[in-house]
Amino acid sequence: MLNSTPVTHFVLGAYMDIGLLKYPVFVFLLLWYAAILLSNLLLIAVISQSRSLHEPMFVFMCALFVNEVYGSTAIFPMLLSQILHEAHVITRAACLLQIFCLYSYGGTEFSLLTLMSYDRYLAICCHLQYSSSMTPTKMAALITLCWSYNLIVNLFITYGLTGRLKPCGNVIDKVYCDNYLMVKLSCSDAMVSKIFGSVHFVCYVLGLVGLILYSYARILRVCLRSSKRARQTALSTCVPHLLSFLNFSFGGLFEVMQSRFDMSAVSTPLRVFLSLHWLTVQPLASPVIYGLKMTKIRQAVQELLQVHLTYLALG
């Protein structure tokens, strides 16, 4: 029998009863969120203020750090609030908003990582034409494209497709809202949503992964023909990006698998942790990886901190 009562709230069914442990978990997640904000905002400030970092590679990194702040803010406040409450309930409007924010974050993250791999390809394989290929206007256009495309597409998917469906159930077996699971709860015909979502996801991911593989295949080919010093210089700028890309891909792959396949064989705590990986680990991993691996960023951070410490000492 179909549920005729309009669903206005959803229950997030993956939260476990951990008793008094919820307070240490709350403090840990709060500190983790603070570390994400501080590290990303610090590097955004460093790149913005240091003229030596006003290069395409660092500008794209800055856009990536902005996206990390956006994505983590879409999950942590709600996560912290839900941990302290006994009833893990979220309104339908808030659920749709969270889906839009999380999926636009993921799409933009993937787009920016692809853009950064293309930038490394141009810098290493087409270095003579690099300055003309990556002008400030083109950089701004590419970053705007990454953001606007994902915001518009996910706005259409979330509110134009999923938001119009009438759900029969209200239990989402996760600690945050998920578009695919919400579509599965629908009483009405969701064929258009399923087809569009699947086709767009496959085409989008395959297209971006193909561009990344092509970029690094060309980079590897050039590196194998270059001197040892040139090879080390090229790899020093590519390794941080590869680490960030692989970390995000791992989390994203598990998220897709969990939504579409039976993962009951995996323990609930591990399933919850892995489902949060792409939203909680990636936003902190990116500034740490780039901050530690990129010499110019480390030097700029040290200089900025010294300036502010000197100012505070004199003041």
Short mmCIF file of C-alpha atoms in Angstrom, two decimals:
data_model
loop_
_atom_site.label_atom_id
_atom_site.label_comp_id
_atom_site.label_asym_id
_atom_site.label_seq_id
_atom_site.Cartn_x
_atom_site.Cartn_y
_atom_site.Cartn_z
CA MET A 1 0.00 0.00 0.00
CA LEU A 2 1.38 3.38 -0.95
CA ASN A 3 1.90 5.92 1.79
CA SER A 4 -0.51 8.81 1.16
CA THR A 5 0.90 11.00 3.95
CA PRO A 6 3.35 13.60 2.62
CA VAL A 7 6.88 12.97 3.91
CA THR A 8 8.29 16.12 5.49
CA HIS A 9 11.14 14.57 7.51
CA PHE A 10 13.70 11.83 6.98
CA VAL A 11 15.33 9.58 9.56
CA LEU A 12 19.08 9.02 9.14
CA GLY A 13 19.26 5.35 10.05
CA ALA A 14 23.02 4.71 10.11
CA TYR A 15 23.68 6.45 13.43
CA MET A 16 24.61 4.03 16.20
CA ASP A 17 23.82 4.29 19.89
CA ILE A 18 27.24 4.98 21.41
CA GLY A 19 26.03 6.27 24.76
CA LEU A 20 28.38 8.66 26.53
CA LEU A 21 30.99 8.15 23.79
CA LYS A 22 29.05 10.67 21.74
CA TYR A 23 30.73 13.52 23.65
CA PRO A 24 34.35 12.47 22.86
CA VAL A 25 33.26 11.81 19.26
CA PHE A 26 31.65 15.26 19.12
CA VAL A 27 34.85 16.93 20.41
CA PHE A 28 37.02 14.95 17.97
CA LEU A 29 34.87 15.90 14.98
CA LEU A 30 34.72 19.52 16.11
CA LEU A 31 38.53 19.68 16.31
CA TRP A 32 38.78 17.93 12.93
CA TYR A 33 36.44 20.50 11.38
CA ALA A 34 38.43 23.33 12.97
CA ALA A 35 41.65 21.86 11.53
CA ILE A 36 40.03 21.71 8.09
CA LEU A 37 38.94 25.34 8.24
CA LEU A 38 42.23 26.64 9.64
CA SER A 39 44.48 24.73 7.22
CA ASN A 40 42.47 25.57 4.11
CA LEU A 41 41.88 29.22 5.04
CA LEU A 42 45.57 29.61 5.89
CA LEU A 43 46.65 28.37 2.47
CA ILE A 44 43.98 30.48 0.74
CA ALA A 45 45.36 33.54 2.54
CA VAL A 46 48.96 32.60 1.74
CA ILE A 47 48.31 32.10 -1.97
CA SER A 48 46.23 35.30 -2.15
CA GLN A 49 48.85 37.48 -0.44
CA SER A 50 52.09 36.02 -1.84
CA ARG A 51 52.91 37.36 -5.31
CA SER A 52 55.31 34.47 -5.93
CA LEU A 53 52.33 32.10 -5.81
CA HIS A 54 50.22 33.95 -8.37
CA GLU A 55 50.78 31.18 -10.92
CA PRO A 56 48.14 28.95 -12.55
CA MET A 57 49.06 25.88 -10.48
CA PHE A 58 48.65 27.71 -7.17
CA VAL A 59 45.53 29.57 -8.31
CA PHE A 60 43.88 26.21 -9.08
CA MET A 61 45.01 24.95 -5.67
CA CYS A 62 43.39 27.98 -4.06
CA ALA A 63 40.11 27.13 -5.83
CA LEU A 64 40.46 23.56 -4.55
CA PHE A 65 40.94 24.79 -0.96
CA VAL A 66 37.83 26.99 -1.27
CA ASN A 67 35.91 23.90 -2.37
CA GLU A 68 37.21 21.93 0.63
CA VAL A 69 35.79 24.59 2.97
CA TYR A 70 32.49 24.47 1.09
CA GLY A 71 32.22 20.67 1.20
CA SER A 72 33.21 20.26 4.84
CA THR A 73 30.75 22.98 5.88
CA ALA A 74 28.00 21.06 4.08
CA ILE A 75 28.53 17.99 6.30
CA PHE A 76 30.17 18.86 9.64
CA PRO A 77 27.61 21.23 11.27
CA MET A 78 24.80 18.76 10.58
CA LEU A 79 26.95 15.81 11.66
CA LEU A 80 27.87 17.49 14.95
CA SER A 81 24.25 18.38 15.61
CA GLN A 82 22.99 14.86 14.89
CA ILE A 83 25.55 13.22 17.20
CA LEU A 84 24.19 15.06 20.24
CA HIS A 85 20.53 14.30 19.48
CA GLU A 86 18.74 11.07 20.26
CA ALA A 87 16.42 11.31 17.24
CA HIS A 88 18.41 11.61 14.02
CA VAL A 89 15.80 13.45 11.98
CA ILE A 90 16.24 16.00 9.21
CA THR A 91 13.61 17.96 7.31
CA ARG A 92 13.03 17.23 3.64
CA ALA A 93 14.08 20.76 2.66
CA ALA A 94 17.33 20.50 4.65
CA CYS A 95 17.96 17.05 3.18
CA LEU A 96 17.62 18.33 -0.38
CA LEU A 97 19.90 21.28 0.40
CA GLN A 98 22.53 18.96 1.82
CA ILE A 99 22.34 16.69 -1.23
CA PHE A 100 22.82 19.68 -3.51
CA CYS A 101 25.82 20.96 -1.52
CA LEU A 102 27.53 17.57 -1.15
CA TYR A 103 27.11 16.51 -4.76
CA SER A 104 28.14 19.89 -6.15
CA TYR A 105 31.20 19.72 -3.87
CA GLY A 106 32.11 16.27 -5.17
CA GLY A 107 31.62 17.22 -8.81
CA THR A 108 33.62 20.44 -8.43
CA GLU A 109 36.39 18.58 -6.59
CA PHE A 110 36.70 16.09 -9.42
CA SER A 111 36.59 18.88 -12.03
CA LEU A 112 39.30 20.92 -10.29
CA LEU A 113 41.56 17.87 -9.88
CA THR A 114 41.15 17.19 -13.58
CA LEU A 115 41.91 20.81 -14.39
CA MET A 116 45.07 20.64 -12.26
CA SER A 117 46.25 17.53 -14.12
CA TYR A 118 45.67 19.32 -17.44
CA ASP A 119 47.63 22.30 -16.11
CA ARG A 120 50.58 20.00 -15.23
CA TYR A 121 50.38 18.48 -18.71
CA LEU A 122 50.64 21.92 -20.34
CA ALA A 123 53.44 23.03 -18.01
CA ILE A 124 55.57 19.92 -18.56
CA CYS A 125 54.73 18.80 -22.10
CA CYS A 126 53.99 22.18 -23.72
CA HIS A 127 56.13 24.51 -21.59
CA LEU A 128 56.98 26.86 -24.47
CA GLN A 129 53.30 27.61 -25.04
CA TYR A 130 52.33 27.44 -21.36
CA SER A 131 52.24 31.17 -20.67
CA SER A 132 49.98 31.79 -23.67
CA SER A 133 47.82 28.76 -22.91
CA MET A 134 47.20 29.66 -19.26
CA THR A 135 46.47 33.37 -19.22
CA PRO A 136 44.62 34.91 -16.23
CA THR A 137 41.47 35.17 -18.37
CA LYS A 138 41.60 31.48 -19.31
CA MET A 139 42.27 30.49 -15.69
CA ALA A 140 39.25 32.44 -14.49
CA ALA A 141 37.10 30.95 -17.26
CA LEU A 142 38.15 27.37 -16.44
CA ILE A 143 37.57 27.76 -12.70
CA THR A 144 34.20 29.42 -13.35
CA LEU A 145 33.26 26.55 -15.67
CA CYS A 146 34.15 23.96 -13.01
CA TRP A 147 31.97 25.66 -10.42
CA SER A 148 29.05 26.79 -12.58
CA TYR A 149 28.61 23.48 -14.40
CA ASN A 150 28.41 21.43 -11.20
CA LEU A 151 26.18 23.94 -9.42
CA ILE A 152 23.72 24.11 -12.34
CA VAL A 153 23.63 20.36 -13.02
CA ASN A 154 23.19 19.44 -9.36
CA LEU A 155 20.57 22.15 -8.93
CA PHE A 156 18.62 20.49 -11.74
CA ILE A 157 19.13 16.95 -10.39
CA THR A 158 18.33 17.83 -6.77
CA TYR A 159 15.37 20.16 -7.20
CA GLY A 160 14.25 19.55 -10.78
CA LEU A 161 14.24 15.74 -10.57
CA THR A 162 14.63 14.36 -7.02
CA GLY A 163 12.75 17.21 -5.34
CA ARG A 164 9.63 16.56 -7.42
CA LEU A 165 9.36 12.89 -6.42
CA LYS A 166 6.92 11.79 -3.72
CA PRO A 167 8.66 9.51 -1.20
CA CYS A 168 6.78 6.59 0.39
CA GLY A 169 9.37 5.90 3.09
CA ASN A 170 11.44 8.22 5.24
CA VAL A 171 14.44 6.17 6.42
CA ILE A 172 17.79 6.86 4.75
CA ASP A 173 20.38 4.29 5.83
CA LYS A 174 23.24 6.76 6.12
CA VAL A 175 24.49 9.49 8.45
CA TYR A 176 23.75 12.12 5.80
CA CYS A 177 21.28 12.55 2.96
CA ASP A 178 21.91 10.65 -0.26
CA ASN A 179 20.30 11.38 -3.62
CA TYR A 180 20.24 7.78 -4.86
CA LEU A 181 18.64 6.47 -1.64
CA MET A 182 16.06 9.25 -1.70
CA VAL A 183 15.12 8.33 -5.27
CA LYS A 184 14.74 4.69 -4.19
CA LEU A 185 12.19 5.77 -1.57
CA SER A 186 9.98 7.34 -4.22
CA CYS A 187 6.41 6.11 -4.87
CA SER A 188 6.16 8.02 -8.13
CA ASP A 189 7.86 7.15 -11.38
CA ALA A 190 11.58 7.87 -10.91
CA MET A 191 12.77 6.45 -14.24
CA VAL A 192 13.83 9.85 -15.62
CA SER A 193 15.84 10.61 -12.47
CA LYS A 194 17.56 7.21 -12.53
CA ILE A 195 18.41 7.32 -16.24
CA PHE A 196 19.62 10.92 -16.25
CA GLY A 197 21.62 10.47 -13.03
CA SER A 198 23.30 7.27 -14.21
CA VAL A 199 24.08 8.49 -17.73
CA HIS A 200 25.41 11.83 -16.49
CA PHE A 201 27.52 10.19 -13.78
CA VAL A 202 29.09 7.63 -16.13
CA CYS A 203 29.80 10.14 -18.93
CA TYR A 204 31.12 12.77 -16.52
CA VAL A 205 33.41 10.43 -14.60
CA LEU A 206 34.71 8.59 -17.67
CA GLY A 207 35.38 11.88 -19.45
CA LEU A 208 37.34 13.39 -16.57
CA VAL A 209 39.22 10.18 -15.75
CA GLY A 210 40.11 9.85 -19.44
CA LEU A 211 41.54 13.37 -19.47
CA ILE A 212 43.55 12.71 -16.30
CA LEU A 213 44.95 9.43 -17.67
CA TYR A 214 45.85 11.11 -20.96
CA SER A 215 47.58 13.99 -19.16
CA TYR A 216 49.69 11.73 -16.98
CA ALA A 217 50.50 9.33 -19.82
CA ARG A 218 51.97 12.27 -21.74
CA ILE A 219 53.75 13.56 -18.63
CA LEU A 220 55.26 10.11 -17.98
CA ARG A 221 56.42 9.90 -21.57
CA VAL A 222 58.18 13.28 -21.32
CA CYS A 223 59.71 12.43 -17.94
CA LEU A 224 61.21 9.18 -19.25
CA ARG A 225 62.97 11.17 -21.98
CA SER A 226 64.17 13.97 -19.70
CA SER A 227 67.21 14.37 -17.47
CA LYS A 228 67.12 13.18 -13.87
CA ARG A 229 66.85 16.74 -12.54
CA ALA A 230 64.01 17.66 -14.90
CA ARG A 231 62.25 14.41 -14.00
CA GLN A 232 62.49 15.17 -10.27
CA THR A 233 61.17 18.70 -10.80
CA ALA A 234 58.20 17.43 -12.79
CA LEU A 235 57.39 14.68 -10.31
CA SER A 236 57.60 17.06 -7.34
CA THR A 237 54.63 19.01 -8.74
CA CYS A 238 52.68 15.94 -9.86
CA VAL A 239 52.96 13.69 -6.79
CA PRO A 240 50.82 15.92 -4.49
CA HIS A 241 48.11 16.06 -7.13
CA LEU A 242 48.18 12.29 -7.65
CA LEU A 243 47.95 11.64 -3.90
CA SER A 244 44.99 14.01 -3.60
CA PHE A 245 43.27 12.50 -6.64
CA LEU A 246 43.75 8.90 -5.45
CA ASN A 247 42.53 9.73 -1.95
CA PHE A 248 39.37 11.39 -3.29
CA SER A 249 38.77 8.61 -5.83
CA PHE A 250 38.99 5.95 -3.13
CA GLY A 251 36.37 7.68 -0.99
CA GLY A 252 34.14 8.45 -3.96
CA LEU A 253 34.32 4.87 -5.27
CA PHE A 254 33.20 3.40 -1.96
CA GLU A 255 30.38 5.95 -1.73
CA VAL A 256 29.06 4.88 -5.14
CA MET A 257 29.41 1.18 -4.29
CA GLN A 258 27.64 1.56 -0.95
CA SER A 259 24.67 3.36 -2.47
CA ARG A 260 24.15 0.84 -5.26
CA PHE A 261 25.27 -2.52 -3.87
CA ASP A 262 24.59 -4.61 -0.79
CA MET A 263 27.34 -3.77 1.73
CA SER A 264 25.85 -5.67 4.67
CA ALA A 265 29.00 -7.81 4.88
CA VAL A 266 30.94 -4.69 5.94
CA SER A 267 30.59 -3.76 9.62
CA THR A 268 28.45 -0.70 10.34
CA PRO A 269 31.26 1.40 11.93
CA LEU A 270 33.57 0.73 8.98
CA ARG A 271 30.78 1.42 6.51
CA VAL A 272 29.99 4.75 8.18
CA PHE A 273 33.68 5.74 8.27
CA LEU A 274 34.27 4.89 4.61
CA SER A 275 31.09 6.67 3.52
CA LEU A 276 32.38 9.83 5.25
CA HIS A 277 35.91 9.50 3.87
CA TRP A 278 35.42 11.69 0.80
CA LEU A 279 33.73 14.39 2.91
CA THR A 280 35.93 14.42 6.02
CA VAL A 281 39.38 13.11 5.08
CA GLN A 282 39.80 14.78 1.68
CA PRO A 283 39.19 18.37 2.95
CA LEU A 284 42.06 18.00 5.43
CA ALA A 285 44.28 15.82 3.24
CA SER A 286 44.44 18.37 0.41
CA PRO A 287 45.99 21.29 2.36
CA VAL A 288 48.27 18.91 4.27
CA ILE A 289 49.52 17.19 1.10
CA TYR A 290 50.09 20.40 -0.85
CA GLY A 291 51.39 22.30 2.16
CA LEU A 292 54.00 19.66 2.95
CA LYS A 293 55.02 18.70 -0.58
CA MET A 294 55.15 22.10 -2.31
CA THR A 295 58.32 23.98 -1.32
CA LYS A 296 57.01 27.37 -2.45
CA ILE A 297 53.89 27.01 -0.30
CA ARG A 298 55.91 25.97 2.76
CA GLN A 299 58.21 28.96 2.34
CA ALA A 300 55.29 31.35 1.83
CA VAL A 301 53.53 30.00 4.94
CA GLN A 302 56.69 30.47 7.01
CA GLU A 303 57.15 34.02 5.72
CA LEU A 304 53.52 34.92 6.42
CA LEU A 305 53.68 33.50 9.94
CA GLN A 306 56.95 35.32 10.64
CA VAL A 307 55.47 38.61 9.49
CA HIS A 308 52.41 38.21 11.70
CA LEU A 309 54.45 37.04 14.70
CA THR A 310 56.78 40.02 14.31
CA TYR A 311 53.79 42.35 14.04
CA LEU A 312 52.27 40.88 17.20
CA ALA A 313 55.59 41.14 19.06
CA LEU A 314 56.04 44.80 18.10
CA GLY A 315 52.40 45.58 18.82
#
